[in-house]
Amino acid sequence: MDDNKFYSLPKLPYEYTALAPQISEEQLKLHHQKHHQAYVTGANAVLEKIDKARKENADIDMKATLKELSFHIGGFRLHNLFWENLAPSGKGGGGAPKGELAKAITSEFSTFDRFKKEFTQAAASAEGSGWAALTFCRKTKRPLIMQIEKHNVNVIPGFGILMVLDVWEHAYYLDYRNDRVKFVNTFWDIVNWDVVAQRFDTWRK
Ligand code: MN
């Protein structure tokens, strides 16, 4: 197996204890080592299945295979983005965006509070398992909130992803039980605005 042609679980950019009390060590470990890992394993298994079928010139169920592939790769990629846009509260996490990102948010949503409210509502109301994402449209230069169901549904192609929040139950159930809104509200204490601003700079150029 050529490792470069497959996915692997990235290390977190902080310790498992670093995001507490917003996300406990137990919750973060489980989420990263079990759930994120499952998408890595899942994506690689589908890729291996495709490779094998091509080698043997065998048929594959294209519809089912591609659906599975986008689910697992979507899950893998979104979790990478999620870990990176978090930081311990007060040590890079929390506060408000600055500079050009702050200007873009205010210009689109009129106030930062209005943006927070809309994003919180998007996260709170994602049906079943899903994500809230702040994205950027290069065509209109507008930041846009995207609500992603599962890992791959409702995605608008080509939009840059600036910030994501995982609202699958596995992301918060140990710490917050069924209270998703409480989890979403604590997200604002650990969001890494510097990383979100770096992504914004990449996409707006
Ligand atoms: Mn997750």
mmCIF file of C-alpha atoms and ligand atoms in Angstrom:
data_model
loop_
_atom_site.group_PDB
_atom_site.id
_atom_site.type_symbol
_atom_site.label_atom_id
_atom_site.label_comp_id
_atom_site.label_asym_id
_atom_site.label_seq_id
_atom_site.Cartn_x
_atom_site.Cartn_y
_atom_site.Cartn_z
ATOM 1 C CA MET A 1 0.000 0.000 0.000
ATOM 2 C CA ASP A 2 1.430 3.341 -1.085
ATOM 3 C CA ASP A 3 0.753 5.502 1.986
ATOM 4 C CA ASN A 4 0.844 8.723 -0.013
ATOM 5 C CA LYS A 5 -2.253 7.642 -1.897
ATOM 6 C CA PHE A 6 -4.280 7.187 1.288
ATOM 7 C CA TYR A 7 -5.408 9.297 4.240
ATOM 8 C CA SER A 8 -4.038 9.298 7.766
ATOM 9 C CA LEU A 9 -5.212 10.774 11.040
ATOM 10 C CA PRO A 10 -3.460 14.091 11.700
ATOM 11 C CA LYS A 11 -2.207 14.968 15.169
ATOM 12 C CA LEU A 12 -4.166 17.645 17.003
ATOM 13 C CA PRO A 13 -2.449 21.059 17.186
ATOM 14 C CA TYR A 14 -2.875 20.986 21.025
ATOM 15 C CA GLU A 15 -3.079 18.510 23.892
ATOM 16 C CA TYR A 16 -6.244 16.530 24.563
ATOM 17 C CA THR A 17 -6.685 18.473 27.820
ATOM 18 C CA ALA A 18 -6.244 21.886 26.164
ATOM 19 C CA LEU A 19 -9.837 22.657 25.220
ATOM 20 C CA ALA A 20 -11.398 21.912 28.621
ATOM 21 C CA PRO A 21 -13.763 22.880 30.093
ATOM 22 C CA GLN A 22 -15.461 23.674 26.752
ATOM 23 C CA ILE A 23 -14.499 20.237 25.408
ATOM 24 C CA SER A 24 -13.327 17.688 27.960
ATOM 25 C CA GLU A 25 -10.295 15.444 27.495
ATOM 26 C CA GLU A 26 -12.501 12.359 27.299
ATOM 27 C CA GLN A 27 -14.793 13.938 24.709
ATOM 28 C CA LEU A 28 -11.911 15.204 22.563
ATOM 29 C CA LYS A 29 -9.995 11.916 22.688
ATOM 30 C CA LEU A 30 -13.013 9.888 21.696
ATOM 31 C CA HIS A 31 -13.919 12.304 18.934
ATOM 32 C CA HIS A 32 -10.413 12.368 17.463
ATOM 33 C CA GLN A 33 -9.189 8.805 18.057
ATOM 34 C CA LYS A 34 -12.433 6.959 17.324
ATOM 35 C CA HIS A 35 -14.731 9.106 15.203
ATOM 36 C CA HIS A 36 -12.240 11.030 13.086
ATOM 37 C CA GLN A 37 -10.221 7.824 12.718
ATOM 38 C CA ALA A 38 -13.336 6.034 11.459
ATOM 39 C CA TYR A 39 -13.568 8.410 8.480
ATOM 40 C CA VAL A 40 -9.887 7.875 7.681
ATOM 41 C CA THR A 41 -10.395 4.116 7.791
ATOM 42 C CA GLY A 42 -13.643 4.380 5.842
ATOM 43 C CA ALA A 43 -12.191 6.553 3.080
ATOM 44 C CA ASN A 44 -9.141 4.309 2.677
ATOM 45 C CA ALA A 45 -11.307 1.180 2.556
ATOM 46 C CA VAL A 46 -13.390 2.618 -0.290
ATOM 47 C CA LEU A 47 -10.263 3.706 -2.173
ATOM 48 C CA GLU A 48 -8.756 0.235 -1.770
ATOM 49 C CA LYS A 49 -11.978 -1.309 -3.005
ATOM 50 C CA ILE A 50 -11.880 0.927 -6.092
ATOM 51 C CA ASP A 51 -8.196 0.154 -6.706
ATOM 52 C CA LYS A 52 -8.847 -3.587 -6.428
ATOM 53 C CA ALA A 53 -11.824 -3.488 -8.775
ATOM 54 C CA ARG A 54 -9.804 -1.590 -11.378
ATOM 55 C CA LYS A 55 -6.906 -4.009 -11.102
ATOM 56 C CA GLU A 56 -9.216 -6.993 -11.598
ATOM 57 C CA ASN A 57 -11.315 -5.100 -14.096
ATOM 58 C CA ALA A 58 -14.331 -5.991 -11.925
ATOM 59 C CA ASP A 59 -17.596 -4.079 -11.646
ATOM 60 C CA ILE A 60 -18.362 -1.848 -8.698
ATOM 61 C CA ASP A 61 -21.663 -0.348 -7.573
ATOM 62 C CA MET A 62 -20.691 3.144 -8.692
ATOM 63 C CA LYS A 63 -23.566 4.988 -7.020
ATOM 64 C CA ALA A 64 -23.108 3.387 -3.605
ATOM 65 C CA THR A 65 -19.319 3.595 -3.770
ATOM 66 C CA LEU A 66 -19.190 7.269 -4.646
ATOM 67 C CA LYS A 67 -21.738 8.121 -1.973
ATOM 68 C CA GLU A 68 -19.661 6.307 0.632
ATOM 69 C CA LEU A 69 -16.476 7.934 -0.631
ATOM 70 C CA SER A 70 -17.824 11.486 -0.388
ATOM 71 C CA PHE A 71 -19.209 10.762 3.091
ATOM 72 C CA HIS A 72 -15.892 9.523 4.450
ATOM 73 C CA ILE A 73 -13.615 12.017 2.706
ATOM 74 C CA GLY A 74 -16.000 14.820 3.660
ATOM 75 C CA GLY A 75 -15.883 13.656 7.282
ATOM 76 C CA PHE A 76 -12.112 13.372 7.200
ATOM 77 C CA ARG A 77 -11.575 16.853 5.713
ATOM 78 C CA LEU A 78 -14.144 18.628 7.895
ATOM 79 C CA HIS A 79 -12.586 17.248 11.079
ATOM 80 C CA ASN A 80 -9.129 18.461 9.980
ATOM 81 C CA LEU A 81 -10.545 21.933 9.452
ATOM 82 C CA PHE A 82 -12.425 21.768 12.760
ATOM 83 C CA TRP A 83 -9.415 20.884 14.950
ATOM 84 C CA GLU A 84 -7.384 23.624 13.277
ATOM 85 C CA ASN A 85 -9.976 26.324 13.870
ATOM 86 C CA LEU A 86 -10.069 25.655 17.614
ATOM 87 C CA ALA A 87 -7.686 26.882 20.322
ATOM 88 C CA PRO A 88 -7.720 26.932 24.129
ATOM 89 C CA SER A 89 -9.870 29.711 25.519
ATOM 90 C CA GLY A 90 -7.787 32.822 26.183
ATOM 91 C CA LYS A 91 -4.755 31.227 24.457
ATOM 92 C CA GLY A 92 -5.715 31.958 20.884
ATOM 93 C CA GLY A 93 -9.323 30.874 21.312
ATOM 94 C CA GLY A 94 -12.335 33.149 21.684
ATOM 95 C CA GLY A 95 -12.740 36.884 21.346
ATOM 96 C CA ALA A 96 -13.665 38.445 18.043
ATOM 97 C CA PRO A 97 -12.204 38.469 14.534
ATOM 98 C CA LYS A 98 -9.897 41.327 13.554
ATOM 99 C CA GLY A 99 -8.764 43.081 10.395
ATOM 100 C CA GLU A 100 -10.144 42.246 6.968
ATOM 101 C CA LEU A 101 -12.116 39.268 8.257
ATOM 102 C CA ALA A 102 -13.893 41.442 10.825
ATOM 103 C CA LYS A 103 -14.667 43.982 8.087
ATOM 104 C CA ALA A 104 -16.073 41.304 5.786
ATOM 105 C CA ILE A 105 -18.273 39.877 8.544
ATOM 106 C CA THR A 106 -19.603 43.274 9.534
ATOM 107 C CA SER A 107 -20.195 44.237 5.931
ATOM 108 C CA GLU A 108 -22.185 41.043 5.285
ATOM 109 C CA PHE A 109 -24.019 40.515 8.572
ATOM 110 C CA SER A 110 -24.086 44.162 9.786
ATOM 111 C CA THR A 111 -22.721 43.222 13.216
ATOM 112 C CA PHE A 112 -20.528 40.465 14.676
ATOM 113 C CA ASP A 113 -23.340 39.621 17.085
ATOM 114 C CA ARG A 114 -25.760 39.198 14.205
ATOM 115 C CA PHE A 115 -23.285 36.831 12.536
ATOM 116 C CA LYS A 116 -22.882 34.837 15.755
ATOM 117 C CA LYS A 117 -26.630 34.576 16.087
ATOM 118 C CA GLU A 118 -27.108 33.325 12.518
ATOM 119 C CA PHE A 119 -24.219 30.849 12.767
ATOM 120 C CA THR A 120 -25.486 29.571 16.121
ATOM 121 C CA GLN A 121 -28.942 29.067 14.645
ATOM 122 C CA ALA A 122 -27.471 27.238 11.638
ATOM 123 C CA ALA A 123 -25.535 24.929 13.982
ATOM 124 C CA ALA A 124 -28.457 24.400 16.340
ATOM 125 C CA SER A 125 -30.883 23.538 13.557
ATOM 126 C CA ALA A 126 -28.726 21.218 11.411
ATOM 127 C CA GLU A 127 -30.961 18.217 10.916
ATOM 128 C CA GLY A 128 -29.713 14.964 12.415
ATOM 129 C CA SER A 129 -25.934 14.943 12.070
ATOM 130 C CA GLY A 130 -24.153 17.819 10.467
ATOM 131 C CA TRP A 131 -22.015 20.893 10.535
ATOM 132 C CA ALA A 132 -22.238 24.658 10.403
ATOM 133 C CA ALA A 133 -19.624 26.337 8.247
ATOM 134 C CA LEU A 134 -18.603 29.875 7.461
ATOM 135 C CA THR A 135 -17.612 29.924 3.823
ATOM 136 C CA PHE A 136 -16.554 32.457 1.221
ATOM 137 C CA CYS A 137 -17.812 32.939 -2.325
ATOM 138 C CA ARG A 138 -15.046 34.210 -4.590
ATOM 139 C CA LYS A 139 -17.529 35.366 -7.196
ATOM 140 C CA THR A 140 -19.537 37.694 -4.980
ATOM 141 C CA LYS A 141 -16.818 38.206 -2.313
ATOM 142 C CA ARG A 142 -19.478 37.428 0.270
ATOM 143 C CA PRO A 143 -18.967 35.305 3.377
ATOM 144 C CA LEU A 144 -21.800 32.791 3.535
ATOM 145 C CA ILE A 145 -23.026 30.417 6.214
ATOM 146 C CA MET A 146 -23.408 26.847 4.979
ATOM 147 C CA GLN A 147 -25.266 24.130 6.825
ATOM 148 C CA ILE A 148 -23.764 20.774 5.898
ATOM 149 C CA GLU A 149 -25.822 17.652 6.557
ATOM 150 C CA LYS A 150 -23.877 14.494 7.380
ATOM 151 C CA HIS A 151 -20.454 15.396 5.943
ATOM 152 C CA ASN A 152 -21.362 15.987 2.364
ATOM 153 C CA VAL A 153 -24.930 17.171 1.763
ATOM 154 C CA ASN A 154 -25.829 20.830 1.041
ATOM 155 C CA VAL A 155 -22.226 21.621 0.138
ATOM 156 C CA ILE A 156 -21.869 24.387 -2.427
ATOM 157 C CA PRO A 157 -18.950 23.478 -4.717
ATOM 158 C CA GLY A 158 -16.015 25.846 -4.941
ATOM 159 C CA PHE A 159 -16.748 27.890 -1.839
ATOM 160 C CA GLY A 160 -13.790 28.338 0.496
ATOM 161 C CA ILE A 161 -14.347 26.947 3.969
ATOM 162 C CA LEU A 162 -13.225 29.428 6.605
ATOM 163 C CA MET A 163 -14.580 27.912 9.820
ATOM 164 C CA VAL A 164 -16.515 24.789 10.770
ATOM 165 C CA LEU A 165 -18.367 23.543 13.802
ATOM 166 C CA ASP A 166 -19.174 19.872 14.239
ATOM 167 C CA VAL A 167 -22.659 19.357 15.673
ATOM 168 C CA TRP A 168 -22.868 15.592 15.358
ATOM 169 C CA GLU A 169 -23.941 14.189 18.730
ATOM 170 C CA HIS A 170 -20.549 12.465 19.017
ATOM 171 C CA ALA A 171 -18.973 15.933 19.186
ATOM 172 C CA TYR A 172 -20.677 16.980 22.423
ATOM 173 C CA TYR A 173 -22.821 14.261 23.987
ATOM 174 C CA LEU A 174 -20.397 13.283 26.786
ATOM 175 C CA ASP A 175 -20.069 16.893 27.914
ATOM 176 C CA TYR A 176 -23.469 18.384 27.131
ATOM 177 C CA ARG A 177 -25.808 15.404 26.722
ATOM 178 C CA ASN A 178 -28.697 16.584 24.509
ATOM 179 C CA ASP A 179 -28.010 20.313 24.970
ATOM 180 C CA ARG A 180 -26.543 21.143 21.569
ATOM 181 C CA VAL A 181 -27.183 24.876 21.952
ATOM 182 C CA LYS A 182 -25.070 24.969 25.107
ATOM 183 C CA PHE A 183 -22.229 23.309 23.196
ATOM 184 C CA VAL A 184 -22.611 25.723 20.287
ATOM 185 C CA ASN A 185 -22.502 28.691 22.651
ATOM 186 C CA THR A 186 -19.218 27.493 24.171
ATOM 187 C CA PHE A 187 -17.731 27.182 20.670
ATOM 188 C CA TRP A 188 -17.351 30.987 20.663
ATOM 189 C CA ASP A 189 -14.895 30.679 23.578
ATOM 190 C CA ILE A 190 -12.562 28.337 21.669
ATOM 191 C CA VAL A 191 -12.784 29.446 18.043
ATOM 192 C CA ASN A 192 -9.346 30.352 16.676
ATOM 193 C CA TRP A 193 -9.964 33.576 14.754
ATOM 194 C CA ASP A 194 -6.346 33.795 13.590
ATOM 195 C CA VAL A 195 -6.750 30.540 11.675
ATOM 196 C CA VAL A 196 -10.099 31.655 10.265
ATOM 197 C CA ALA A 197 -8.474 34.937 9.162
ATOM 198 C CA GLN A 198 -5.597 33.054 7.482
ATOM 199 C CA ARG A 199 -8.070 30.966 5.511
ATOM 200 C CA PHE A 200 -9.972 34.102 4.562
ATOM 201 C CA ASP A 201 -6.765 35.704 3.265
ATOM 202 C CA THR A 202 -6.043 32.622 1.155
ATOM 203 C CA TRP A 203 -9.511 32.523 -0.390
ATOM 204 C CA ARG A 204 -10.048 36.208 -1.061
ATOM 205 C CA LYS A 205 -6.866 36.562 -3.152
HETATM 206 MN MN MN B 1 -17.213 14.671 14.429
#
